[in-house]
mmCIF file of C-alpha atoms in Angstrom:
data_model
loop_
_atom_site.group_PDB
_atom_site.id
_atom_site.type_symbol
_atom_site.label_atom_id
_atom_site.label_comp_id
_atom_site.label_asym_id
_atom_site.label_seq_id
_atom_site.Cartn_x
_atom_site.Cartn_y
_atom_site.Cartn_z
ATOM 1 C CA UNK K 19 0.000 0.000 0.000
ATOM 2 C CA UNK K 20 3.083 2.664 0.975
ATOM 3 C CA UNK K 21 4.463 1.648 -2.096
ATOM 4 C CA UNK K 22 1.913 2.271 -4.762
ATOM 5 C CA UNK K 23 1.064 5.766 -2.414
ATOM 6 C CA UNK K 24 1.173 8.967 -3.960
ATOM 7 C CA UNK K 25 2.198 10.139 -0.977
ATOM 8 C CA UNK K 26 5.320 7.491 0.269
ATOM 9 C CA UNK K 27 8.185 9.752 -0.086
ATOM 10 C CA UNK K 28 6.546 12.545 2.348
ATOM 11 C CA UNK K 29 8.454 13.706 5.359
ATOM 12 C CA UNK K 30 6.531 14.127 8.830
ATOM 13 C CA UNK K 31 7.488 17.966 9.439
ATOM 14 C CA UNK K 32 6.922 20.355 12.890
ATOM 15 C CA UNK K 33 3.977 22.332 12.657
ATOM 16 C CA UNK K 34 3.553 23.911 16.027
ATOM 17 C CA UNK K 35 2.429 25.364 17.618
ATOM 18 C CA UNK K 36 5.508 26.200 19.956
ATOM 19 C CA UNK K 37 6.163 27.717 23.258
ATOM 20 C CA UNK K 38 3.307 26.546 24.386
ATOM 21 C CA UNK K 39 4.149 25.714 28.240
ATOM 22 C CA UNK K 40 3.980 22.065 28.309
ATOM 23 C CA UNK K 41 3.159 18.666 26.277
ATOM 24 C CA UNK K 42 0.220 18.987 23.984
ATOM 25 C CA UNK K 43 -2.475 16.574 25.345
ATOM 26 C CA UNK K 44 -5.204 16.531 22.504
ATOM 27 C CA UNK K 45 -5.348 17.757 19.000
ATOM 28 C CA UNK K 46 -8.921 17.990 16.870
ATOM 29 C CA UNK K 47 -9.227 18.748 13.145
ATOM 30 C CA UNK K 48 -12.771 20.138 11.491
ATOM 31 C CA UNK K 49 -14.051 17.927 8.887
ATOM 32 C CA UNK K 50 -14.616 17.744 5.771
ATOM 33 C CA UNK K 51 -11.812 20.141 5.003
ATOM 34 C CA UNK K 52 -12.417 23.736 4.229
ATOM 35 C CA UNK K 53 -10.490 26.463 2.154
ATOM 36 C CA UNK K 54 -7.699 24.888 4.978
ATOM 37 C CA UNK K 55 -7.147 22.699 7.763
ATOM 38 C CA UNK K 56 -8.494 24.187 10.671
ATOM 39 C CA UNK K 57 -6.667 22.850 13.749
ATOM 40 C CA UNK K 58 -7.264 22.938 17.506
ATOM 41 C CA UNK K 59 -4.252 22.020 20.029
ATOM 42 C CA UNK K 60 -4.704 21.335 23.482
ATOM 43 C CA UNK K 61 -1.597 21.750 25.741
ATOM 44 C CA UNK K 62 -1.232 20.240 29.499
ATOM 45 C CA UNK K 63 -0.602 23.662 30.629
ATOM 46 C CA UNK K 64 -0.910 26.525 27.859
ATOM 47 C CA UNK K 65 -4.429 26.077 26.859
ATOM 48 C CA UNK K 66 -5.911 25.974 23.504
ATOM 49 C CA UNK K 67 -4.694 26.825 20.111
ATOM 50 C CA UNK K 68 -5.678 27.538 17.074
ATOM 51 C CA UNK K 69 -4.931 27.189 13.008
ATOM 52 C CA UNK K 70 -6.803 28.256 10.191
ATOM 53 C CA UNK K 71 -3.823 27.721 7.613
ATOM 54 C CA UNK K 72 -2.909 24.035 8.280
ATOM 55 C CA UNK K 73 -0.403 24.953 11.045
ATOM 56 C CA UNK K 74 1.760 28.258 9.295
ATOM 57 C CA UNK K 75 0.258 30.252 11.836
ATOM 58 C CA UNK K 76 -0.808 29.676 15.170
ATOM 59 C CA UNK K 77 -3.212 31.643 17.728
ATOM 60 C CA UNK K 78 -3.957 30.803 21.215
ATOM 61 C CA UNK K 79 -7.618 31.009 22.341
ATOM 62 C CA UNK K 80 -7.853 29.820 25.828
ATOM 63 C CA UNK K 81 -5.433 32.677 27.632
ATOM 64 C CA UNK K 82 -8.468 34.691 29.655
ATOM 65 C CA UNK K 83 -10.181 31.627 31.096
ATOM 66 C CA UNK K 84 -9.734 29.872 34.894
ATOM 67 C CA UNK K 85 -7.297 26.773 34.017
ATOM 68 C CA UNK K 86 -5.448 26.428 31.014
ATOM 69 C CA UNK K 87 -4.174 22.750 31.666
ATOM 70 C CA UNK K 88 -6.200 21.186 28.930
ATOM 71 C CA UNK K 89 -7.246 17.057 29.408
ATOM 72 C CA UNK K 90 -9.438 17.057 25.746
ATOM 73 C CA UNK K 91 -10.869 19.251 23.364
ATOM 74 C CA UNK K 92 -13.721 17.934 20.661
ATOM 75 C CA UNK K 93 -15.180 19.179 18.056
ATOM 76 C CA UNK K 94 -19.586 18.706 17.268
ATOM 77 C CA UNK K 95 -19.536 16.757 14.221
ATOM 78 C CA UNK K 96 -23.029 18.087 13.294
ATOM 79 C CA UNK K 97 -21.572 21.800 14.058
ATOM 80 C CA UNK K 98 -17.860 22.867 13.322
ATOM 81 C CA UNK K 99 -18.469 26.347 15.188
ATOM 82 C CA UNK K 100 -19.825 24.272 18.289
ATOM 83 C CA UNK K 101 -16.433 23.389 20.635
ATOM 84 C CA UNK K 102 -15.814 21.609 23.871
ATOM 85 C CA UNK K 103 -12.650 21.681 26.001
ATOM 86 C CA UNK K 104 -12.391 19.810 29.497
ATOM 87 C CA UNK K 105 -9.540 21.174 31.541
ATOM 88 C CA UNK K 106 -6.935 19.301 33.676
ATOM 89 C CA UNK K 107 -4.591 17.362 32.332
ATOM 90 C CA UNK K 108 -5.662 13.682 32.886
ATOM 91 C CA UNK K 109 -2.335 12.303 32.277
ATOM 92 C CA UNK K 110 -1.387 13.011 36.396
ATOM 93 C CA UNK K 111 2.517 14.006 36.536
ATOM 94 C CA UNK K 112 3.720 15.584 39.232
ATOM 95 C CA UNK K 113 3.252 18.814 36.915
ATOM 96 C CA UNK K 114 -0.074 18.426 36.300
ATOM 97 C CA UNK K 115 -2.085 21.260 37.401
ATOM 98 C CA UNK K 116 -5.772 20.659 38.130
ATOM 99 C CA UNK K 117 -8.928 21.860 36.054
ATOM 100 C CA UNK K 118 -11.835 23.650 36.987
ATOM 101 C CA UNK K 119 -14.499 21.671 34.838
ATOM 102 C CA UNK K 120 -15.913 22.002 31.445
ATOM 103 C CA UNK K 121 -15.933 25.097 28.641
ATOM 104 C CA UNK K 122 -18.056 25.628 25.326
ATOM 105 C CA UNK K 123 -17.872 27.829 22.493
ATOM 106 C CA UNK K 124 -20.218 28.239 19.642
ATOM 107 C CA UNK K 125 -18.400 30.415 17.758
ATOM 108 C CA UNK K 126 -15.197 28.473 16.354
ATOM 109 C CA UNK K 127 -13.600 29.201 19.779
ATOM 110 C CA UNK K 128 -13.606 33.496 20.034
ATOM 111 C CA UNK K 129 -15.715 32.870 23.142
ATOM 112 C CA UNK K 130 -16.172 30.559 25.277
ATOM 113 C CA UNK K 131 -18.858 29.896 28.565
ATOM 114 C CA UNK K 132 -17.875 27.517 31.463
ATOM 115 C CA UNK K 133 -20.120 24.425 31.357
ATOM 116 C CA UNK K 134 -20.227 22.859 35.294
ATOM 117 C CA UNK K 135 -18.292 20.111 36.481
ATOM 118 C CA UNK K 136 -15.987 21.974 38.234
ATOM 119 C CA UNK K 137 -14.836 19.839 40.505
ATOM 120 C CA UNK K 138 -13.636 16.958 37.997
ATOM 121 C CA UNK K 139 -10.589 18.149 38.138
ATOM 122 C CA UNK K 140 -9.203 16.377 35.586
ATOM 123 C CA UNK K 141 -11.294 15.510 32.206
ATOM 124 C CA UNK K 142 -9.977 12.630 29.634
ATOM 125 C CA UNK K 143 -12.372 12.505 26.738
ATOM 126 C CA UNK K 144 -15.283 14.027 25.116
ATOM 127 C CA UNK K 145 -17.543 12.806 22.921
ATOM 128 C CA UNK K 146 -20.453 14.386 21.036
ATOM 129 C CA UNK K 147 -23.464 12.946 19.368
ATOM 130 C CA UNK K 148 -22.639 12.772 15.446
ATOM 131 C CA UNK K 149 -26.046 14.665 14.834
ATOM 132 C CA UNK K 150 -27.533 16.804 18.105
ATOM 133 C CA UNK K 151 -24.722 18.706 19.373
ATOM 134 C CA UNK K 152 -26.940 19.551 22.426
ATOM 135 C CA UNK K 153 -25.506 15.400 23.429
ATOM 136 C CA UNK K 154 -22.698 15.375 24.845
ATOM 137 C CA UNK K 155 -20.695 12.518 27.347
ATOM 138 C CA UNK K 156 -17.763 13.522 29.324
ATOM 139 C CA UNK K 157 -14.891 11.128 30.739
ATOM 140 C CA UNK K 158 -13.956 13.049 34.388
ATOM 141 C CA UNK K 159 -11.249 10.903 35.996
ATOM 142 C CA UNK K 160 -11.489 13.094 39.460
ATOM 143 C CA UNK K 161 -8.730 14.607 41.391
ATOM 144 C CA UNK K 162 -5.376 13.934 40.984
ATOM 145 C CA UNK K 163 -3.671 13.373 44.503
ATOM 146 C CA UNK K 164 -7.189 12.402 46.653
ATOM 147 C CA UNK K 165 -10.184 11.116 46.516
ATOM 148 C CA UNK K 166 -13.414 12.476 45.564
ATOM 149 C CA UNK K 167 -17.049 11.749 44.298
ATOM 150 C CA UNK K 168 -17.078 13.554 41.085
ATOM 151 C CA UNK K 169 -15.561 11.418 38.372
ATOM 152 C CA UNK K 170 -17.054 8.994 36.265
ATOM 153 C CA UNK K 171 -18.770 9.449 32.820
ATOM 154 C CA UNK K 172 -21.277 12.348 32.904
ATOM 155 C CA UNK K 173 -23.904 13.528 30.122
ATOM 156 C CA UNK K 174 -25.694 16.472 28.891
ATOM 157 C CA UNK K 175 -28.841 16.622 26.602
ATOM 158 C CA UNK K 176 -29.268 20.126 26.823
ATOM 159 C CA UNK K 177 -25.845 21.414 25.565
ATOM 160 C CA UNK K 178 -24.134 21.540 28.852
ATOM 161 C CA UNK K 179 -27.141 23.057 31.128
ATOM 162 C CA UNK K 180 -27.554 20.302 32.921
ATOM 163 C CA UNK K 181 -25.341 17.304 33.602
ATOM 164 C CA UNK K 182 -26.179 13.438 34.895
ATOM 165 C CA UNK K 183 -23.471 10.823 35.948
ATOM 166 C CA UNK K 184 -23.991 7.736 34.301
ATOM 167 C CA UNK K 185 -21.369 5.703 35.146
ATOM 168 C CA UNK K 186 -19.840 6.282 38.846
ATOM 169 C CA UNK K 187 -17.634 2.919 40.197
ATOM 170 C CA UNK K 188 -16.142 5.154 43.542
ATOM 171 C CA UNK K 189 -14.205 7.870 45.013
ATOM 172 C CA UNK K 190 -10.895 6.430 43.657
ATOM 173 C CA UNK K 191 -12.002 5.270 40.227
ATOM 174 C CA UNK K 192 -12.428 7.655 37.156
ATOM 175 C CA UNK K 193 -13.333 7.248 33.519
ATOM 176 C CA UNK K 194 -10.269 7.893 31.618
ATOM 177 C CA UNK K 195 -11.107 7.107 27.585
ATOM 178 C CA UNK K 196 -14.554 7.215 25.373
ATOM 179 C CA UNK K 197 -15.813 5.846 22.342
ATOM 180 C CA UNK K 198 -19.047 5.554 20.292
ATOM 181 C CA UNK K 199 -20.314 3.944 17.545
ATOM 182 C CA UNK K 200 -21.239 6.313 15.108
ATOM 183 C CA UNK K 201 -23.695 4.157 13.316
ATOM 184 C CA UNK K 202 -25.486 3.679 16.534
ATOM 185 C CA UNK K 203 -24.724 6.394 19.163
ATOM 186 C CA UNK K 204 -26.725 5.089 22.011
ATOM 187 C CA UNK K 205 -23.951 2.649 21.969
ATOM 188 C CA UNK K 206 -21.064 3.518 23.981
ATOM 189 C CA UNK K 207 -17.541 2.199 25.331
ATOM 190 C CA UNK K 208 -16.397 3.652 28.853
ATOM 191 C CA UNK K 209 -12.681 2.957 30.171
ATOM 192 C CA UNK K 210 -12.909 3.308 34.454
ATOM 193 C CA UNK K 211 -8.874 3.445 36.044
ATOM 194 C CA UNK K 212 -8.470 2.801 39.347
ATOM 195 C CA UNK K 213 -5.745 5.315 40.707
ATOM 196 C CA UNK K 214 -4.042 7.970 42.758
ATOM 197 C CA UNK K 215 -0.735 9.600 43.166
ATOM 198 C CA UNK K 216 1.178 10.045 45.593
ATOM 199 C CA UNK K 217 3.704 12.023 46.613
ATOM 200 C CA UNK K 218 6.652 9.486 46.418
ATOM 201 C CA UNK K 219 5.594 7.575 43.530
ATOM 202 C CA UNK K 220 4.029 7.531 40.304
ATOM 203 C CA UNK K 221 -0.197 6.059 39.646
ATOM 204 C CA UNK K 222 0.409 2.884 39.396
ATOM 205 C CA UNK K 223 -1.534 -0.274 39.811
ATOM 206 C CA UNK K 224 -1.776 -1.557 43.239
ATOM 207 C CA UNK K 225 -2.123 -4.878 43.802
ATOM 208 C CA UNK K 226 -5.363 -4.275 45.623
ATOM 209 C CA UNK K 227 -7.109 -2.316 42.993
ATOM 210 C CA UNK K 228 -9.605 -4.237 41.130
ATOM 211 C CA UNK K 229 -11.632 -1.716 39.214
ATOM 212 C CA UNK K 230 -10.285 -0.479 36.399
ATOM 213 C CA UNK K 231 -11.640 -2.296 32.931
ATOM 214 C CA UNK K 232 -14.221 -1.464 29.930
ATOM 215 C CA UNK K 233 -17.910 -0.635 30.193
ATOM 216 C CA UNK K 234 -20.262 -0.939 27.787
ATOM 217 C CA UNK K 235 -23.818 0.552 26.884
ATOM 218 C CA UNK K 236 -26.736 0.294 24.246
ATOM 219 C CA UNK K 237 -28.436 2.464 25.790
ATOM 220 C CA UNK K 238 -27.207 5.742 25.931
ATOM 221 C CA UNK K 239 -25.667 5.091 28.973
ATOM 222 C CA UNK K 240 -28.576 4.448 31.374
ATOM 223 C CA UNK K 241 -27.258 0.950 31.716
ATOM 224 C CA UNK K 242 -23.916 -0.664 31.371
ATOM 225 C CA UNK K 243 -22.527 -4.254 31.607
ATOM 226 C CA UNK K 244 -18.152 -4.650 32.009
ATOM 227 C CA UNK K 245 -17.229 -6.533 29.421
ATOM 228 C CA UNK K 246 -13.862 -7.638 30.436
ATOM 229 C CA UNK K 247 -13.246 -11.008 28.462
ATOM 230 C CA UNK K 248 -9.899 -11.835 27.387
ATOM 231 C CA UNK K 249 -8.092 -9.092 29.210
ATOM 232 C CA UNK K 250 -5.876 -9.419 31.887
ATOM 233 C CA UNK K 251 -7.009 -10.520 35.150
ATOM 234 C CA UNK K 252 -8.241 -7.211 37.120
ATOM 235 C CA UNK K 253 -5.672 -7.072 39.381
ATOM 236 C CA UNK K 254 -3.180 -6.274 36.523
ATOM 237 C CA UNK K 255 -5.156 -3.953 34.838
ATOM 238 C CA UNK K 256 -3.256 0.168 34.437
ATOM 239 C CA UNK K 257 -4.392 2.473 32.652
ATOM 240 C CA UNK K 258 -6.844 1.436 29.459
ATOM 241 C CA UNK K 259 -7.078 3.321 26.083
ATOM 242 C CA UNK K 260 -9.797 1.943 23.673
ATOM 243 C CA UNK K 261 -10.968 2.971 20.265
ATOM 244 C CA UNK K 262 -13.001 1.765 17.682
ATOM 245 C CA UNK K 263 -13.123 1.776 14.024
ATOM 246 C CA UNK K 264 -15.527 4.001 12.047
ATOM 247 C CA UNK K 265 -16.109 2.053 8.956
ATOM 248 C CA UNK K 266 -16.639 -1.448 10.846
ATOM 249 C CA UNK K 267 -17.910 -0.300 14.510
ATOM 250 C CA UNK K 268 -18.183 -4.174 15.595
ATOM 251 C CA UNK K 269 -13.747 -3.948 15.528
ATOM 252 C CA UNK K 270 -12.667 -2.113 18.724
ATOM 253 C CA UNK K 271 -8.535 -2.242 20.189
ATOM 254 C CA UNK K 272 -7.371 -1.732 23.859
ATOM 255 C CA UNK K 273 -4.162 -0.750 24.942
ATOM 256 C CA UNK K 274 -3.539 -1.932 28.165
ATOM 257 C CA UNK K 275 -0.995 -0.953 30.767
ATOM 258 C CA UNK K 276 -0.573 -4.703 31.653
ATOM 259 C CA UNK K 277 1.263 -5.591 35.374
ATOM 260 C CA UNK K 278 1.693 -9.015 35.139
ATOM 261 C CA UNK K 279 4.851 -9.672 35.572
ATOM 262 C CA UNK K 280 7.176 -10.529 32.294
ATOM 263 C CA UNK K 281 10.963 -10.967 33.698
ATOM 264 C CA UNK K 282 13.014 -10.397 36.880
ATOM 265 C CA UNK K 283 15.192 -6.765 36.702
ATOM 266 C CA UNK K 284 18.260 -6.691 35.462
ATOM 267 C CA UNK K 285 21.269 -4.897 37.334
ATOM 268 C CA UNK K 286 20.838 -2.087 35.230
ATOM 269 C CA UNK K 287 17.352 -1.978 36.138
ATOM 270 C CA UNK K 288 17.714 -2.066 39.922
ATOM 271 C CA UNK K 289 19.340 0.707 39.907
ATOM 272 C CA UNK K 290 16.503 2.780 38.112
ATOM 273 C CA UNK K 291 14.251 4.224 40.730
ATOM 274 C CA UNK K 292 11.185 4.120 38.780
ATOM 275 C CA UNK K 293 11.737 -0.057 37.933
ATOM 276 C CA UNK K 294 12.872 -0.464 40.998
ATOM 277 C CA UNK K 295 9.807 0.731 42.414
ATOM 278 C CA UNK K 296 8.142 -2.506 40.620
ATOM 279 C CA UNK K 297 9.904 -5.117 41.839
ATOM 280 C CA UNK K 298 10.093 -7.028 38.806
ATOM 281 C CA UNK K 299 9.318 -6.324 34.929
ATOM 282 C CA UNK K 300 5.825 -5.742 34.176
ATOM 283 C CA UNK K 301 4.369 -7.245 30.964
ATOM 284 C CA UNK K 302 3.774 -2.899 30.198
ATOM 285 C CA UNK K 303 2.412 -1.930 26.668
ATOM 286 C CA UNK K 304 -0.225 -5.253 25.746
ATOM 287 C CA UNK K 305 -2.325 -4.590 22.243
ATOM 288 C CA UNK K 306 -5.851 -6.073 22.758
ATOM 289 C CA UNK K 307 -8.735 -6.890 19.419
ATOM 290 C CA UNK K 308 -12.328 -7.573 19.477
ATOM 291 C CA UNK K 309 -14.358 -8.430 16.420
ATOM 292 C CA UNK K 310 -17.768 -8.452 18.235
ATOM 293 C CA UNK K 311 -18.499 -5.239 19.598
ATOM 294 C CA UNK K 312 -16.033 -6.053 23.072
ATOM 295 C CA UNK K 313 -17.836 -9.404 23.657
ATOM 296 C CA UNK K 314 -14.565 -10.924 23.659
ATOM 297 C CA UNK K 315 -11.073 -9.676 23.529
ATOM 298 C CA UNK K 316 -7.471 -11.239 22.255
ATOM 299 C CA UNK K 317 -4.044 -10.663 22.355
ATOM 300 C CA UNK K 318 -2.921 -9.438 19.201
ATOM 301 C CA UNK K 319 0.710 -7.768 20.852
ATOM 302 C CA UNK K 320 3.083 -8.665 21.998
ATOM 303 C CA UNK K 321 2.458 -12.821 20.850
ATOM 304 C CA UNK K 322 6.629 -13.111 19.457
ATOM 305 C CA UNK K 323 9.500 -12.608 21.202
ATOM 306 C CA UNK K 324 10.834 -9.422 18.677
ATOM 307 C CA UNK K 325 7.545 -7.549 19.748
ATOM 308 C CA UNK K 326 7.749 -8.373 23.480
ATOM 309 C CA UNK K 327 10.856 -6.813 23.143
ATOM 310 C CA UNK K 328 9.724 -3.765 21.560
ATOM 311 C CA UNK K 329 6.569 -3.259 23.295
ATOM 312 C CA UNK K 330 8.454 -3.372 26.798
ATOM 313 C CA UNK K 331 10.759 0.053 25.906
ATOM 314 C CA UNK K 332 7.183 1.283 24.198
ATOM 315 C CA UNK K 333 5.799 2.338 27.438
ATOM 316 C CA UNK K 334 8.902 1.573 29.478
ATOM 317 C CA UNK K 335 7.545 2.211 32.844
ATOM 318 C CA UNK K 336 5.114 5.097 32.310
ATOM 319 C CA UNK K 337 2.002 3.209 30.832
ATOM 320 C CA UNK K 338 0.252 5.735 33.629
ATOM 321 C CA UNK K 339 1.127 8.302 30.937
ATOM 322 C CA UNK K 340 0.673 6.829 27.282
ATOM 323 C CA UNK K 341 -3.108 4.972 27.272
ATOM 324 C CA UNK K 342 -3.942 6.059 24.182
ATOM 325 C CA UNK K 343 -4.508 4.114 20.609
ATOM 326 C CA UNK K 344 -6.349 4.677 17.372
ATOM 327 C CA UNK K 345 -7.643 3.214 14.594
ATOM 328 C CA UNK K 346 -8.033 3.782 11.084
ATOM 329 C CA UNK K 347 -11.322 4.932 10.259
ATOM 330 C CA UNK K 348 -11.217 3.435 6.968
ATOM 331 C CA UNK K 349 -8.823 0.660 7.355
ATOM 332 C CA UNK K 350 -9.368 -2.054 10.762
ATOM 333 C CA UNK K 351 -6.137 -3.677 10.088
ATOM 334 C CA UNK K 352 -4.098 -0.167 10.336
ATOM 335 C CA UNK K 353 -3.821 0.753 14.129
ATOM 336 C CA UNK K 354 -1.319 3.586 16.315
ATOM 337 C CA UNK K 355 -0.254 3.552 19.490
ATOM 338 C CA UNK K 356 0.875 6.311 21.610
ATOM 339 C CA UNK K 357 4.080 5.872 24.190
ATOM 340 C CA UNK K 358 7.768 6.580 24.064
ATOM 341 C CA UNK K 359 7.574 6.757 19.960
ATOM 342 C CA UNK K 360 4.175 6.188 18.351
ATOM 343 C CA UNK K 361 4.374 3.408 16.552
ATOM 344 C CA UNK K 362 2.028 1.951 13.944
ATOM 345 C CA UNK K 363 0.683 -1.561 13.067
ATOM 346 C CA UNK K 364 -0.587 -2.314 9.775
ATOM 347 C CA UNK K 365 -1.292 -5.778 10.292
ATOM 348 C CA UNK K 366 -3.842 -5.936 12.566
ATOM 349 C CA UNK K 367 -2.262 -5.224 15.705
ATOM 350 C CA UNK K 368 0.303 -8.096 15.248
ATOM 351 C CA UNK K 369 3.188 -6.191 14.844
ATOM 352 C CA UNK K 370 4.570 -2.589 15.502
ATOM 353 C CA UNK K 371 7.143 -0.329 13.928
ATOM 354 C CA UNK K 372 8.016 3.082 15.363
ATOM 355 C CA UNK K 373 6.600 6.212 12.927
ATOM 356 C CA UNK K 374 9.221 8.293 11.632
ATOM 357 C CA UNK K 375 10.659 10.085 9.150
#
């Protein structure tokens, strides 16, 4: 397919935008294409910018509002002027600054009106209904270094008036990724994680914790069922990115920060605080497929010895950080994954090469 592309001999090159105070956490693109590209960047700490020129210029947006560590920003489908942006960066370093709930603009972002949920704290995904923007679900994963109530999946039907939680599991356990299937959006996939930092080490799984996994609804998200099949045992389960594919909806992938342990540490490693901190070698980066709408789930990475390889400095130790992995809208077989590199999979999930130049 590279080969017969048009395209093969293009170069990935920087667009921006720069000096913008910290990693960017979320980026959203209007569709169908305009004149241009128009381009919205979320940053973990220097809000939200904008490009109307496919990246030559750059203007931020987000400067006069209370928080500009951004978790997600989305776009209505059914409305390119309609915006959302959920502050507080959900990723949780130690650098993280909190949020102070949800914003919306109807005007491609010149203004913008504070939405409730203020005390989320930190918001990981956003997803509107593909025709009434006035629908709207929101992934709140909850404060950062304690406990607290409100976290969970939330919805509007009124455009952000009013807000319900739909999915709540407890004070420790927030939603963290999103999905829908656009050819049936009462039909939704919720990721819950189980965590909290502390001051001497990073979020990671506990070997109490027990909660974090995939939800799923057909309902709108008045009910929901855990549908869990084929993934690690819960006590292993980190942090959980999940997305589906547009064109077949029944195909969904999980990325799983996996803690089951893979090998003993080396020397080397022992004296690395952070792997240390472990005890052992966790399984880490673990690519997950289902062909029936998450019914069931299988391994499709690491299943050779070259990938387990790979997928172990993917990650490294900071699966916390890197839960996130897409699909091709047109194309199942053709899957990223975020972590040290992104890397890319065109077979399915089987195997992974870094992207690069």
């Amino acid at each position: 397919m590279k080969e017969n592309s048009p395209f093969k001999d293009l170069k990935w090159q920087f667009l921006g935008p720069t000096n913008v105070s910290g990693r960017c956490t979320d980026v959203a693109v209007v569709t169908p294409k305009g004149k241009n590209y128009t381009i919205y960047v979320a940053t973990a700490t220097g809000g939200v910018w904008k490009t109307e020129n496919e990246g030559t210029t750059w203007v931020p947006i987000f400067d006069q509002e209370l928080s500009t560590s951004i978790g997600d920003i989305a776009i209505a489908p059914s409305n390119p002027d309609i915006i959302w942006v959920g502050t507080g960066e959900a990723n949780i370093f130690r650098s993280s600054h909190a949020g102070c709930g949800i914003y919306k603009s109807t005007d491609g972002g010149k203004t913008w009106q504070h939405m409730g949920l203020t005390d989320t704290n930190t918001i990981a995904r956003i997803v509107l209904h593909p025709q009434n923007p006035d629908i709207v679900y929101v992934a709140a994963s909850g404060h950062e270094w304690t406990f607290n109530s409100e976290r969970g999946v939330y919805k509007t039907t009124d455009g952000g008036k009013t807000w319900t939680k739909i999915l709540y599991v407890n004070e420790q356990t927030g939603a963290v990724d999103l999905a829908m299937d656009p050819t049936h959006p009462e039909t939704l996939y919720a990721v819950t994680w189980q965590r909290v930092r502390k001051k001497w080490s990073d979020p990671r799984n506990e070997p109490q914790y027990r909660r974090s996994g995939i939800w799923k609804s057909v309902d709108g998200g008045q009910t929901w069922q855990q549908i869990n099949n084929g993934l690690p045992e819960p006590r292993f389960r980190g942090r959980i990115g999940i997305d589906i594919c547009l064109s077949k909806p029944n195909v969904l992938y999980a990325l799983v920060d996996n803690y089951e342990v893979s090998r003993e540490l080396t020397e080397e490693e022992k004296a690395d605080v952070y792997v240390r901190g472990l005890g052992a070698h966790i399984k880490g980066a673990t690519v997950y497929r289902s062909d029936d709408g998450g019914e069931n789930w299988r391994l499709v990475a690491p299943t050779t010895k070259e990938m387990k390889a790979y997928l172990e400095r993917h990650s490294g130790t900071y699966g916390w950080v890197f839960g996130q992995i897409r699909v091709d809208p047109n194309n199942e077989d053709r899957v990223f994954i975020m972590g040290v590199p992104m890397s890319v999979s065109e077979d399915g999930g089987k195997t992974f090469r870094r992207v690069s130049n």
